[in-house]
PDB file of C-alpha atoms in Angstrom:
ATOM      1  CA  MET Q   1     133.709 140.365 118.543  1.00  0.00           C
ATOM      2  CA  ARG Q   2     130.943 139.726 121.062  1.00  0.00           C
ATOM      3  CA  LEU Q   3     128.577 136.883 120.089  1.00  0.00           C
ATOM      4  CA  SER Q   4     125.990 134.834 121.905  1.00  0.00           C
ATOM      5  CA  VAL Q   5     125.584 131.313 120.532  1.00  0.00           C
ATOM      6  CA  ASP Q   6     122.603 129.002 121.093  1.00  0.00           C
ATOM      7  CA  ILE Q   7     122.020 125.454 119.877  1.00  0.00           C
ATOM      8  CA  ASP Q   8     118.383 124.692 119.157  1.00  0.00           C
ATOM      9  CA  GLU Q   9     117.224 122.089 121.690  1.00  0.00           C
ATOM     10  CA  GLY Q  10     114.862 120.508 119.167  1.00  0.00           C
ATOM     11  CA  SER Q  11     117.506 119.911 116.497  1.00  0.00           C
ATOM     12  CA  GLY Q  12     119.366 116.674 115.956  1.00  0.00           C
ATOM     13  CA  PHE Q  13     118.409 113.137 115.050  1.00  0.00           C
ATOM     14  CA  CYS Q  14     114.760 112.170 115.081  1.00  0.00           C
ATOM     15  CA  GLY Q  15     113.702 108.966 116.836  1.00  0.00           C
ATOM     16  CA  GLY Q  16     113.735 106.903 113.647  1.00  0.00           C
ATOM     17  CA  VAL Q  17     117.298 107.881 112.774  1.00  0.00           C
ATOM     18  CA  ILE Q  18     118.509 107.317 116.352  1.00  0.00           C
ATOM     19  CA  ARG Q  19     117.000 103.828 116.251  1.00  0.00           C
ATOM     20  CA  ALA Q  20     118.686 103.003 112.923  1.00  0.00           C
ATOM     21  CA  ILE Q  21     122.107 104.248 114.024  1.00  0.00           C
ATOM     22  CA  ARG Q  22     121.952 102.333 117.298  1.00  0.00           C
ATOM     23  CA  ARG Q  23     121.066  99.159 115.395  1.00  0.00           C
ATOM     24  CA  ALA Q  24     123.972  99.787 113.016  1.00  0.00           C
ATOM     25  CA  GLU Q  25     126.399 100.346 115.896  1.00  0.00           C
ATOM     26  CA  ALA Q  26     125.232  97.169 117.628  1.00  0.00           C
ATOM     27  CA  CYS Q  27     125.581  95.143 114.435  1.00  0.00           C
ATOM     28  CA  LEU Q  28     129.067  96.515 113.769  1.00  0.00           C
ATOM     29  CA  ALA Q  29     130.112  95.769 117.348  1.00  0.00           C
ATOM     30  CA  GLU Q  30     128.958  92.153 116.986  1.00  0.00           C
ATOM     31  CA  TYR Q  31     129.976  91.325 113.404  1.00  0.00           C
ATOM     32  CA  GLY Q  32     132.517  93.984 112.445  1.00  0.00           C
ATOM     33  CA  GLN Q  33     130.893  94.724 109.095  1.00  0.00           C
ATOM     34  CA  LEU Q  34     127.553  95.819 107.709  1.00  0.00           C
ATOM     35  CA  TYR Q  35     126.007  96.798 104.382  1.00  0.00           C
ATOM     36  CA  SER Q  36     123.681  99.813 104.402  1.00  0.00           C
ATOM     37  CA  LEU Q  37     121.270 100.049 101.492  1.00  0.00           C
ATOM     38  CA  GLY Q  38     121.800 103.737 100.781  1.00  0.00           C
ATOM     39  CA  ALA Q  39     123.256 106.222 103.243  1.00  0.00           C
ATOM     40  CA  ILE Q  40     121.871 105.435 106.691  1.00  0.00           C
ATOM     41  CA  VAL Q  41     121.389 109.169 107.192  1.00  0.00           C
ATOM     42  CA  HIS Q  42     121.799 112.147 104.829  1.00  0.00           C
ATOM     43  CA  ASN Q  43     124.810 113.470 106.700  1.00  0.00           C
ATOM     44  CA  GLU Q  44     128.265 112.865 105.274  1.00  0.00           C
ATOM     45  CA  ALA Q  45     130.089 113.231 108.597  1.00  0.00           C
ATOM     46  CA  GLU Q  46     127.931 110.663 110.395  1.00  0.00           C
ATOM     47  CA  VAL Q  47     128.149 108.225 107.482  1.00  0.00           C
ATOM     48  CA  ALA Q  48     131.956 108.578 107.510  1.00  0.00           C
ATOM     49  CA  ARG Q  49     132.001 107.801 111.238  1.00  0.00           C
ATOM     50  CA  LEU Q  50     130.089 104.564 110.718  1.00  0.00           C
ATOM     51  CA  GLU Q  51     132.097 103.621 107.630  1.00  0.00           C
ATOM     52  CA  ALA Q  52     135.248 103.868 109.741  1.00  0.00           C
ATOM     53  CA  ALA Q  53     133.681 101.255 112.037  1.00  0.00           C
ATOM     54  CA  GLY Q  54     133.047  98.837 109.142  1.00  0.00           C
ATOM     55  CA  MET Q  55     129.801  99.916 107.486  1.00  0.00           C
ATOM     56  CA  ARG Q  56     129.663  99.976 103.691  1.00  0.00           C
ATOM     57  CA  VAL Q  57     127.004 101.973 101.831  1.00  0.00           C
ATOM     58  CA  VAL Q  58     125.679 100.075  98.811  1.00  0.00           C
ATOM     59  CA  SER Q  59     123.019 100.679  96.170  1.00  0.00           C
ATOM     60  CA  GLU Q  60     120.268  98.330  95.060  1.00  0.00           C
ATOM     61  CA  ASP Q  61     122.036  97.998  91.705  1.00  0.00           C
ATOM     62  CA  GLN Q  62     124.957  96.384  93.543  1.00  0.00           C
ATOM     63  CA  LEU Q  63     122.929  93.681  95.291  1.00  0.00           C
ATOM     64  CA  ASP Q  64     123.582  91.053  92.630  1.00  0.00           C
ATOM     65  CA  THR Q  65     127.366  91.555  92.792  1.00  0.00           C
ATOM     66  CA  LEU Q  66     127.909  91.798  96.568  1.00  0.00           C
ATOM     67  CA  LEU Q  67     129.408  88.847  98.398  1.00  0.00           C
ATOM     68  CA  PRO Q  68     126.889  87.370 100.873  1.00  0.00           C
ATOM     69  CA  GLY Q  69     127.772  87.334 104.549  1.00  0.00           C
ATOM     70  CA  PRO Q  70     127.346  90.762 106.130  1.00  0.00           C
ATOM     71  CA  HIS Q  71     123.946  91.825 107.387  1.00  0.00           C
ATOM     72  CA  LEU Q  72     122.151  94.367 105.191  1.00  0.00           C
ATOM     73  CA  LEU Q  73     120.489  97.345 106.829  1.00  0.00           C
ATOM     74  CA  ILE Q  74     117.262  98.896 105.570  1.00  0.00           C
ATOM     75  CA  ARG Q  75     117.477 102.522 106.691  1.00  0.00           C
ATOM     76  CA  ALA Q  76     114.739 104.535 108.419  1.00  0.00           C
ATOM     77  CA  HIS Q  77     113.278 105.635 105.052  1.00  0.00           C
ATOM     78  CA  GLY Q  78     112.142 102.073 104.381  1.00  0.00           C
ATOM     79  CA  ALA Q  79     112.058 100.290 101.024  1.00  0.00           C
ATOM     80  CA  PRO Q  80     109.484  98.836  98.595  1.00  0.00           C
ATOM     81  CA  PRO Q  81     108.443  95.162  98.837  1.00  0.00           C
ATOM     82  CA  SER Q  82     110.388  94.325  95.670  1.00  0.00           C
ATOM     83  CA  THR Q  83     113.634  95.365  97.375  1.00  0.00           C
ATOM     84  CA  TYR Q  84     113.040  93.058 100.330  1.00  0.00           C
ATOM     85  CA  GLU Q  85     112.456  90.208  97.900  1.00  0.00           C
ATOM     86  CA  ARG Q  86     115.737  90.875  96.074  1.00  0.00           C
ATOM     87  CA  ILE Q  87     117.636  90.959  99.371  1.00  0.00           C
ATOM     88  CA  ARG Q  88     116.123  87.666 100.515  1.00  0.00           C
ATOM     89  CA  ARG Q  89     116.898  85.982  97.196  1.00  0.00           C
ATOM     90  CA  ARG Q  90     120.546  86.973  97.625  1.00  0.00           C
ATOM     91  CA  GLY Q  91     120.594  85.540 101.140  1.00  0.00           C
ATOM     92  CA  PHE Q  92     121.516  88.643 103.133  1.00  0.00           C
ATOM     93  CA  PRO Q  93     120.327  88.758 106.767  1.00  0.00           C
ATOM     94  CA  ILE Q  94     118.147  91.885 107.013  1.00  0.00           C
ATOM     95  CA  GLU Q  95     118.480  94.542 109.708  1.00  0.00           C
ATOM     96  CA  ASP Q  96     115.167  96.320 109.142  1.00  0.00           C
ATOM     97  CA  CYS Q  97     115.427  99.833 110.582  1.00  0.00           C
ATOM     98  CA  THR Q  98     112.384 101.316 108.860  1.00  0.00           C
ATOM     99  CA  CYS Q  99     111.061 104.103 111.081  1.00  0.00           C
ATOM    100  CA  PRO Q 100     107.860 102.948 112.857  1.00  0.00           C
ATOM    101  CA  VAL Q 101     106.073 106.071 111.582  1.00  0.00           C
ATOM    102  CA  VAL Q 102     107.063 105.245 108.001  1.00  0.00           C
ATOM    103  CA  LEU Q 103     106.150 101.579 108.492  1.00  0.00           C
ATOM    104  CA  ASN Q 104     102.661 102.517 109.688  1.00  0.00           C
ATOM    105  CA  LEU Q 105     102.276 104.836 106.698  1.00  0.00           C
ATOM    106  CA  GLN Q 106     103.293 102.056 104.298  1.00  0.00           C
ATOM    107  CA  ARG Q 107     100.639  99.783 105.815  1.00  0.00           C
ATOM    108  CA  GLU Q 108      97.966 102.476 105.626  1.00  0.00           C
ATOM    109  CA  ILE Q 109      98.722 103.209 101.970  1.00  0.00           C
ATOM    110  CA  ARG Q 110      98.698  99.520 101.084  1.00  0.00           C
ATOM    111  CA  ARG Q 111      95.380  98.987 102.864  1.00  0.00           C
ATOM    112  CA  SER Q 112      93.759 101.945 101.088  1.00  0.00           C
ATOM    113  CA  TRP Q 113      95.082 100.777  97.720  1.00  0.00           C
ATOM    114  CA  GLU Q 114      93.908  97.197  98.257  1.00  0.00           C
ATOM    115  CA  GLU Q 115      90.460  98.555  99.146  1.00  0.00           C
ATOM    116  CA  GLY Q 116      90.316 100.200  95.717  1.00  0.00           C
ATOM    117  CA  SER Q 117      91.370 103.773  96.441  1.00  0.00           C
ATOM    118  CA  ALA Q 118      93.548 105.717  93.990  1.00  0.00           C
ATOM    119  CA  ILE Q 119      96.628 106.946  95.862  1.00  0.00           C
ATOM    120  CA  VAL Q 120      98.215 110.397  95.643  1.00  0.00           C
ATOM    121  CA  ILE Q 121     101.452 110.984  97.557  1.00  0.00           C
ATOM    122  CA  PHE Q 122     102.759 114.460  98.351  1.00  0.00           C
ATOM    123  CA  GLY Q 123     106.512 113.967  98.379  1.00  0.00           C
ATOM    124  CA  LYS Q 124     109.817 114.228  96.569  1.00  0.00           C
ATOM    125  CA  VAL Q 125     109.993 112.132  93.402  1.00  0.00           C
ATOM    126  CA  GLY Q 126     112.736 109.519  93.743  1.00  0.00           C
ATOM    127  CA  HIS Q 127     113.210 109.989  97.493  1.00  0.00           C
ATOM    128  CA  ALA Q 128     113.909 106.696  99.278  1.00  0.00           C
ATOM    129  CA  GLU Q 129     110.879 106.979 101.549  1.00  0.00           C
ATOM    130  CA  VAL Q 130     108.608 107.842  98.632  1.00  0.00           C
ATOM    131  CA  LEU Q 131     109.882 104.884  96.607  1.00  0.00           C
ATOM    132  CA  GLY Q 132     108.919 102.643  99.516  1.00  0.00           C
ATOM    133  CA  LEU Q 133     105.467 104.212  99.708  1.00  0.00           C
ATOM    134  CA  VAL Q 134     104.834 103.923  95.973  1.00  0.00           C
ATOM    135  CA  GLY Q 135     105.968 100.297  96.167  1.00  0.00           C
ATOM    136  CA  GLN Q 136     102.986  99.513  98.419  1.00  0.00           C
ATOM    137  CA  THR Q 137     100.708 100.191  95.435  1.00  0.00           C
ATOM    138  CA  GLY Q 138     102.591  98.171  92.854  1.00  0.00           C
ATOM    139  CA  GLY Q 139     103.916 101.418  91.410  1.00  0.00           C
ATOM    140  CA  GLU Q 140     100.461 102.873  90.739  1.00  0.00           C
ATOM    141  CA  ALA Q 141     100.542 105.818  93.178  1.00  0.00           C
ATOM    142  CA  LEU Q 142     100.815 109.325  91.742  1.00  0.00           C
ATOM    143  CA  VAL Q 143     103.567 111.439  93.334  1.00  0.00           C
ATOM    144  CA  ILE Q 144     103.255 115.220  93.336  1.00  0.00           C
ATOM    145  CA  GLU Q 145     105.926 117.582  94.654  1.00  0.00           C
ATOM    146  CA  GLY Q 146     103.804 120.733  94.942  1.00  0.00           C
ATOM    147  CA  MET Q 147     100.976 122.865  93.591  1.00  0.00           C
ATOM    148  CA  SER Q 148     102.405 123.008  90.064  1.00  0.00           C
ATOM    149  CA  ASP Q 149     102.504 119.197  89.834  1.00  0.00           C
ATOM    150  CA  LEU Q 150      98.989 118.993  91.228  1.00  0.00           C
ATOM    151  CA  GLU Q 151      97.603 121.459  88.691  1.00  0.00           C
ATOM    152  CA  THR Q 152      99.281 119.524  85.872  1.00  0.00           C
ATOM    153  CA  ALA Q 153      97.925 116.197  87.138  1.00  0.00           C
ATOM    154  CA  ILE Q 154      94.379 117.560  87.363  1.00  0.00           C
ATOM    155  CA  GLY Q 155      94.626 119.227  83.955  1.00  0.00           C
ATOM    156  CA  GLN Q 156      95.890 116.037  82.291  1.00  0.00           C
ATOM    157  CA  GLY Q 157      93.279 113.843  83.961  1.00  0.00           C
ATOM    158  CA  LEU Q 158      95.870 111.810  85.857  1.00  0.00           C
ATOM    159  CA  ILE Q 159      93.691 111.702  88.976  1.00  0.00           C
ATOM    160  CA  PRO Q 160      90.682 109.387  88.496  1.00  0.00           C
ATOM    161  CA  MET Q 161      87.238 110.805  89.178  1.00  0.00           C
ATOM    162  CA  ASP Q 162      85.385 107.495  89.011  1.00  0.00           C
ATOM    163  CA  ARG Q 163      86.619 106.048  92.297  1.00  0.00           C
ATOM    164  CA  GLU Q 164      87.750 107.045  95.762  1.00  0.00           C
ATOM    165  CA  VAL Q 165      90.976 109.084  95.962  1.00  0.00           C
ATOM    166  CA  SER Q 166      93.212 109.146  99.033  1.00  0.00           C
ATOM    167  CA  ILE Q 167      96.112 111.546  99.607  1.00  0.00           C
ATOM    168  CA  PHE Q 168      99.078 110.910 101.896  1.00  0.00           C
ATOM    169  CA  SER Q 169     102.281 112.836 102.569  1.00  0.00           C
ATOM    170  CA  GLN Q 170     105.900 111.847 102.872  1.00  0.00           C
ATOM    171  CA  THR Q 171     106.505 112.002 106.628  1.00  0.00           C
ATOM    172  CA  THR Q 172     109.059 114.846 106.511  1.00  0.00           C
ATOM    173  CA  LYS Q 173     107.259 117.364 104.281  1.00  0.00           C
ATOM    174  CA  ASN Q 174     106.181 120.878 105.237  1.00  0.00           C
ATOM    175  CA  PRO Q 175     102.765 120.556 106.959  1.00  0.00           C
ATOM    176  CA  ASP Q 176     101.586 123.982 105.791  1.00  0.00           C
ATOM    177  CA  GLU Q 177     102.343 123.155 102.158  1.00  0.00           C
ATOM    178  CA  TYR Q 178     100.565 119.817 102.545  1.00  0.00           C
ATOM    179  CA  GLU Q 179      97.456 121.634 103.810  1.00  0.00           C
ATOM    180  CA  LEU Q 180      97.450 123.829 100.691  1.00  0.00           C
ATOM    181  CA  VAL Q 181      97.826 120.829  98.384  1.00  0.00           C
ATOM    182  CA  CYS Q 182      95.035 118.936 100.166  1.00  0.00           C
ATOM    183  CA  ALA Q 183      92.700 121.934 100.005  1.00  0.00           C
ATOM    184  CA  ALA Q 184      93.329 122.385  96.268  1.00  0.00           C
ATOM    185  CA  LEU Q 185      92.837 118.698  95.508  1.00  0.00           C
ATOM    186  CA  ALA Q 186      89.657 118.545  97.586  1.00  0.00           C
ATOM    187  CA  LYS Q 187      88.096 121.204  95.338  1.00  0.00           C
ATOM    188  CA  ALA Q 188      88.709 119.007  92.297  1.00  0.00           C
ATOM    189  CA  VAL Q 189      87.931 115.626  93.870  1.00  0.00           C
ATOM    190  CA  PRO Q 190      84.651 115.382  95.829  1.00  0.00           C
ATOM    191  CA  GLY Q 191      84.961 113.002  98.769  1.00  0.00           C
ATOM    192  CA  LEU Q 192      88.773 113.142  98.849  1.00  0.00           C
ATOM    193  CA  LYS Q 193      90.152 111.164 101.793  1.00  0.00           C
ATOM    194  CA  ILE Q 194      92.916 113.181 103.458  1.00  0.00           C
ATOM    195  CA  HIS Q 195      95.384 111.307 105.661  1.00  0.00           C
ATOM    196  CA  ARG Q 196      97.482 113.178 108.244  1.00  0.00           C
ATOM    197  CA  SER Q 197     100.713 111.306 107.663  1.00  0.00           C
ATOM    198  CA  ILE Q 198     103.420 113.896 108.421  1.00  0.00           C
ATOM    199  CA  CYS Q 199     105.449 112.813 111.449  1.00  0.00           C
ATOM    200  CA  SER Q 200     104.269 114.740 114.523  1.00  0.00           C
ATOM    201  CA  GLN Q 201     107.882 115.320 115.568  1.00  0.00           C
ATOM    202  CA  VAL Q 202     108.568 116.919 112.180  1.00  0.00           C
ATOM    203  CA  ALA Q 203     105.367 119.001 112.263  1.00  0.00           C
ATOM    204  CA  ASN Q 204     106.192 120.330 115.718  1.00  0.00           C
ATOM    205  CA  ARG Q 205     109.738 121.117 114.574  1.00  0.00           C
ATOM    206  CA  HIS Q 206     108.412 123.428 111.865  1.00  0.00           C
ATOM    207  CA  ARG Q 207     106.563 125.607 114.350  1.00  0.00           C
ATOM    208  CA  ALA Q 208     109.369 125.655 116.909  1.00  0.00           C
ATOM    209  CA  LEU Q 209     112.088 126.299 114.327  1.00  0.00           C
ATOM    210  CA  ALA Q 210     110.247 129.290 112.859  1.00  0.00           C
ATOM    211  CA  ASP Q 211     110.212 130.845 116.332  1.00  0.00           C
ATOM    212  CA  PHE Q 212     113.883 129.963 116.897  1.00  0.00           C
ATOM    213  CA  ALA Q 213     114.938 131.584 113.611  1.00  0.00           C
ATOM    214  CA  SER Q 214     112.989 134.750 114.368  1.00  0.00           C
ATOM    215  CA  ALA Q 215     114.545 135.047 117.823  1.00  0.00           C
ATOM    216  CA  HIS Q 216     118.152 135.259 116.528  1.00  0.00           C
ATOM    217  CA  ASP Q 217     120.124 137.687 114.385  1.00  0.00           C
ATOM    218  CA  VAL Q 218     121.911 134.956 112.424  1.00  0.00           C
ATOM    219  CA  ILE Q 219     120.986 131.322 111.814  1.00  0.00           C
ATOM    220  CA  VAL Q 220     123.564 128.681 110.939  1.00  0.00           C
ATOM    221  CA  PHE Q 221     121.686 125.653 109.645  1.00  0.00           C
ATOM    222  CA  VAL Q 222     123.638 122.400 109.617  1.00  0.00           C
ATOM    223  CA  SER Q 223     122.692 119.448 107.421  1.00  0.00           C
ATOM    224  CA  GLY Q 224     123.883 117.327 104.541  1.00  0.00           C
ATOM    225  CA  LYS Q 225     123.080 118.940 101.209  1.00  0.00           C
ATOM    226  CA  GLU Q 226     121.199 115.775 100.134  1.00  0.00           C
ATOM    227  CA  SER Q 227     118.842 115.855 103.108  1.00  0.00           C
ATOM    228  CA  SER Q 228     115.280 116.489 101.923  1.00  0.00           C
ATOM    229  CA  ASN Q 229     114.225 117.400 105.454  1.00  0.00           C
ATOM    230  CA  GLY Q 230     117.247 119.705 105.713  1.00  0.00           C
ATOM    231  CA  LYS Q 231     116.311 121.627 102.570  1.00  0.00           C
ATOM    232  CA  VAL Q 232     112.758 122.144 103.799  1.00  0.00           C
ATOM    233  CA  LEU Q 233     113.787 123.255 107.301  1.00  0.00           C
ATOM    234  CA  CYS Q 234     116.585 125.516 106.075  1.00  0.00           C
ATOM    235  CA  GLU Q 235     114.168 127.291 103.749  1.00  0.00           C
ATOM    236  CA  LEU Q 236     111.760 127.676 106.678  1.00  0.00           C
ATOM    237  CA  CYS Q 237     114.561 129.354 108.651  1.00  0.00           C
ATOM    238  CA  ARG Q 238     115.380 131.643 105.734  1.00  0.00           C
ATOM    239  CA  GLU Q 239     111.734 132.697 105.400  1.00  0.00           C
ATOM    240  CA  ASN Q 240     111.832 133.818 109.038  1.00  0.00           C
ATOM    241  CA  ASN Q 241     115.412 135.089 109.055  1.00  0.00           C
ATOM    242  CA  PRO Q 242     117.144 136.168 105.805  1.00  0.00           C
ATOM    243  CA  ARG Q 243     120.543 135.917 107.513  1.00  0.00           C
ATOM    244  CA  THR Q 244     120.417 132.109 107.346  1.00  0.00           C
ATOM    245  CA  TRP Q 245     123.447 130.119 106.214  1.00  0.00           C
ATOM    246  CA  HIS Q 246     123.340 126.459 105.186  1.00  0.00           C
ATOM    247  CA  ILE Q 247     126.463 124.409 105.934  1.00  0.00           C
ATOM    248  CA  ASP Q 248     127.332 120.745 106.260  1.00  0.00           C
ATOM    249  CA  SER Q 249     130.425 121.010 108.505  1.00  0.00           C
ATOM    250  CA  ALA Q 250     132.159 123.394 110.901  1.00  0.00           C
ATOM    251  CA  SER Q 251     134.815 124.126 108.278  1.00  0.00           C
ATOM    252  CA  ASP Q 252     132.171 125.956 106.200  1.00  0.00           C
ATOM    253  CA  VAL Q 253     131.576 128.666 108.834  1.00  0.00           C
ATOM    254  CA  ARG Q 254     132.819 132.154 107.848  1.00  0.00           C
ATOM    255  CA  ALA Q 255     133.628 135.048 110.190  1.00  0.00           C
ATOM    256  CA  GLU Q 256     132.124 137.614 107.818  1.00  0.00           C
ATOM    257  CA  TRP Q 257     128.639 136.238 108.475  1.00  0.00           C
ATOM    258  CA  PHE Q 258     128.623 137.770 111.955  1.00  0.00           C
ATOM    259  CA  MET Q 259     128.593 141.261 113.434  1.00  0.00           C
ATOM    260  CA  ASP Q 260     129.476 142.438 116.915  1.00  0.00           C
ATOM    261  CA  GLY Q 261     126.646 141.683 119.337  1.00  0.00           C
ATOM    262  CA  ASP Q 262     124.876 139.134 117.123  1.00  0.00           C
ATOM    263  CA  ARG Q 263     122.722 136.439 118.673  1.00  0.00           C
ATOM    264  CA  VAL Q 264     123.620 133.322 116.678  1.00  0.00           C
ATOM    265  CA  GLY Q 265     121.290 130.332 116.493  1.00  0.00           C
ATOM    266  CA  ILE Q 266     122.553 126.911 115.424  1.00  0.00           C
ATOM    267  CA  CYS Q 267     120.051 124.328 114.258  1.00  0.00           C
ATOM    268  CA  GLY Q 268     119.780 121.382 111.909  1.00  0.00           C
ATOM    269  CA  ALA Q 269     117.749 118.668 110.274  1.00  0.00           C
ATOM    270  CA  THR Q 270     116.490 115.380 111.675  1.00  0.00           C
ATOM    271  CA  SER Q 271     119.609 113.869 110.059  1.00  0.00           C
ATOM    272  CA  THR Q 272     122.090 116.173 111.839  1.00  0.00           C
ATOM    273  CA  PRO Q 273     124.011 114.650 114.784  1.00  0.00           C
ATOM    274  CA  GLN Q 274     124.285 116.586 118.035  1.00  0.00           C
ATOM    275  CA  TRP Q 275     128.074 116.319 118.023  1.00  0.00           C
ATOM    276  CA  LEU Q 276     128.192 118.173 114.696  1.00  0.00           C
ATOM    277  CA  LEU Q 277     126.035 121.019 116.024  1.00  0.00           C
ATOM    278  CA  GLU Q 278     128.445 121.320 118.959  1.00  0.00           C
ATOM    279  CA  GLU Q 279     131.445 121.407 116.602  1.00  0.00           C
ATOM    280  CA  VAL Q 280     129.855 124.293 114.709  1.00  0.00           C
ATOM    281  CA  ALA Q 281     129.154 126.147 117.963  1.00  0.00           C
ATOM    282  CA  HIS Q 282     132.789 125.727 119.007  1.00  0.00           C
ATOM    283  CA  LYS Q 283     133.967 127.131 115.665  1.00  0.00           C
ATOM    284  CA  ILE Q 284     131.750 130.200 116.033  1.00  0.00           C
ATOM    285  CA  TRP Q 285     132.949 130.751 119.599  1.00  0.00           C
ATOM    286  CA  GLN Q 286     136.488 131.008 118.191  1.00  0.00           C
ATOM    287  CA  PHE Q 287     135.405 134.084 116.240  1.00  0.00           C
ATOM    288  CA  ALA Q 288     134.011 135.573 119.443  1.00  0.00           C
ATOM    289  CA  GLY Q 289     137.330 135.033 121.205  1.00  0.00           C
TER     290      GLY Q 289
END
């Protein structure tokens, strides 16, 4: 079977994830062990690689039972102020790897809230980044996941009309969907303050990935199934190319997905390592052989 296989040049770890992983590797090289508060990246293969080097993924519920000693890493998603306080009380040295883009967004939300603005966040309920953002408002921010949530919130009077309202987005959300949400909310809330908080790297990826998906016969999208960014980007690929397959490892690839002469595009989320994309490409090349 003749196949051409391309790896999307824009896929792979974003800057925030690269920074966190490098800090984790440096810490493991120096101390031999490290706690990570939640998976450092939503990719099982990369987490397994770091766990083999001595990293242990822990939850906030475990903080009170963990033995002090190892450094504790705050991943790129960030965390709410209350989490930092719990960590300090337990005496863990903190490796703060919050993405600079997320950190700036946290500060902007906190400043707006302290100035009296009601905060609306467009994001995934319960997502680690969103929990950190909501934490900047003492838990008062309203999180909406899409147009349906927004319509419900407006209908139930959950968005105050007697003071300024500011809307922000989780940094990895779909920019086009955010525009729709902002436009709808602006009709209901005069003077709405709209903040452009989606990471520019993510926003640019949406446009480039749509073109990449359209330019190939088959798309193999690689990401952990828990990756919020992965779900959004995979759906974007599928909208532009119905022959899109979502996998999390090379072992998931199936020969029946391809036909003779297909141009195959391999791409992934901001949490997908380059080495995994290359493994998938190698597996597909075996079918071509």
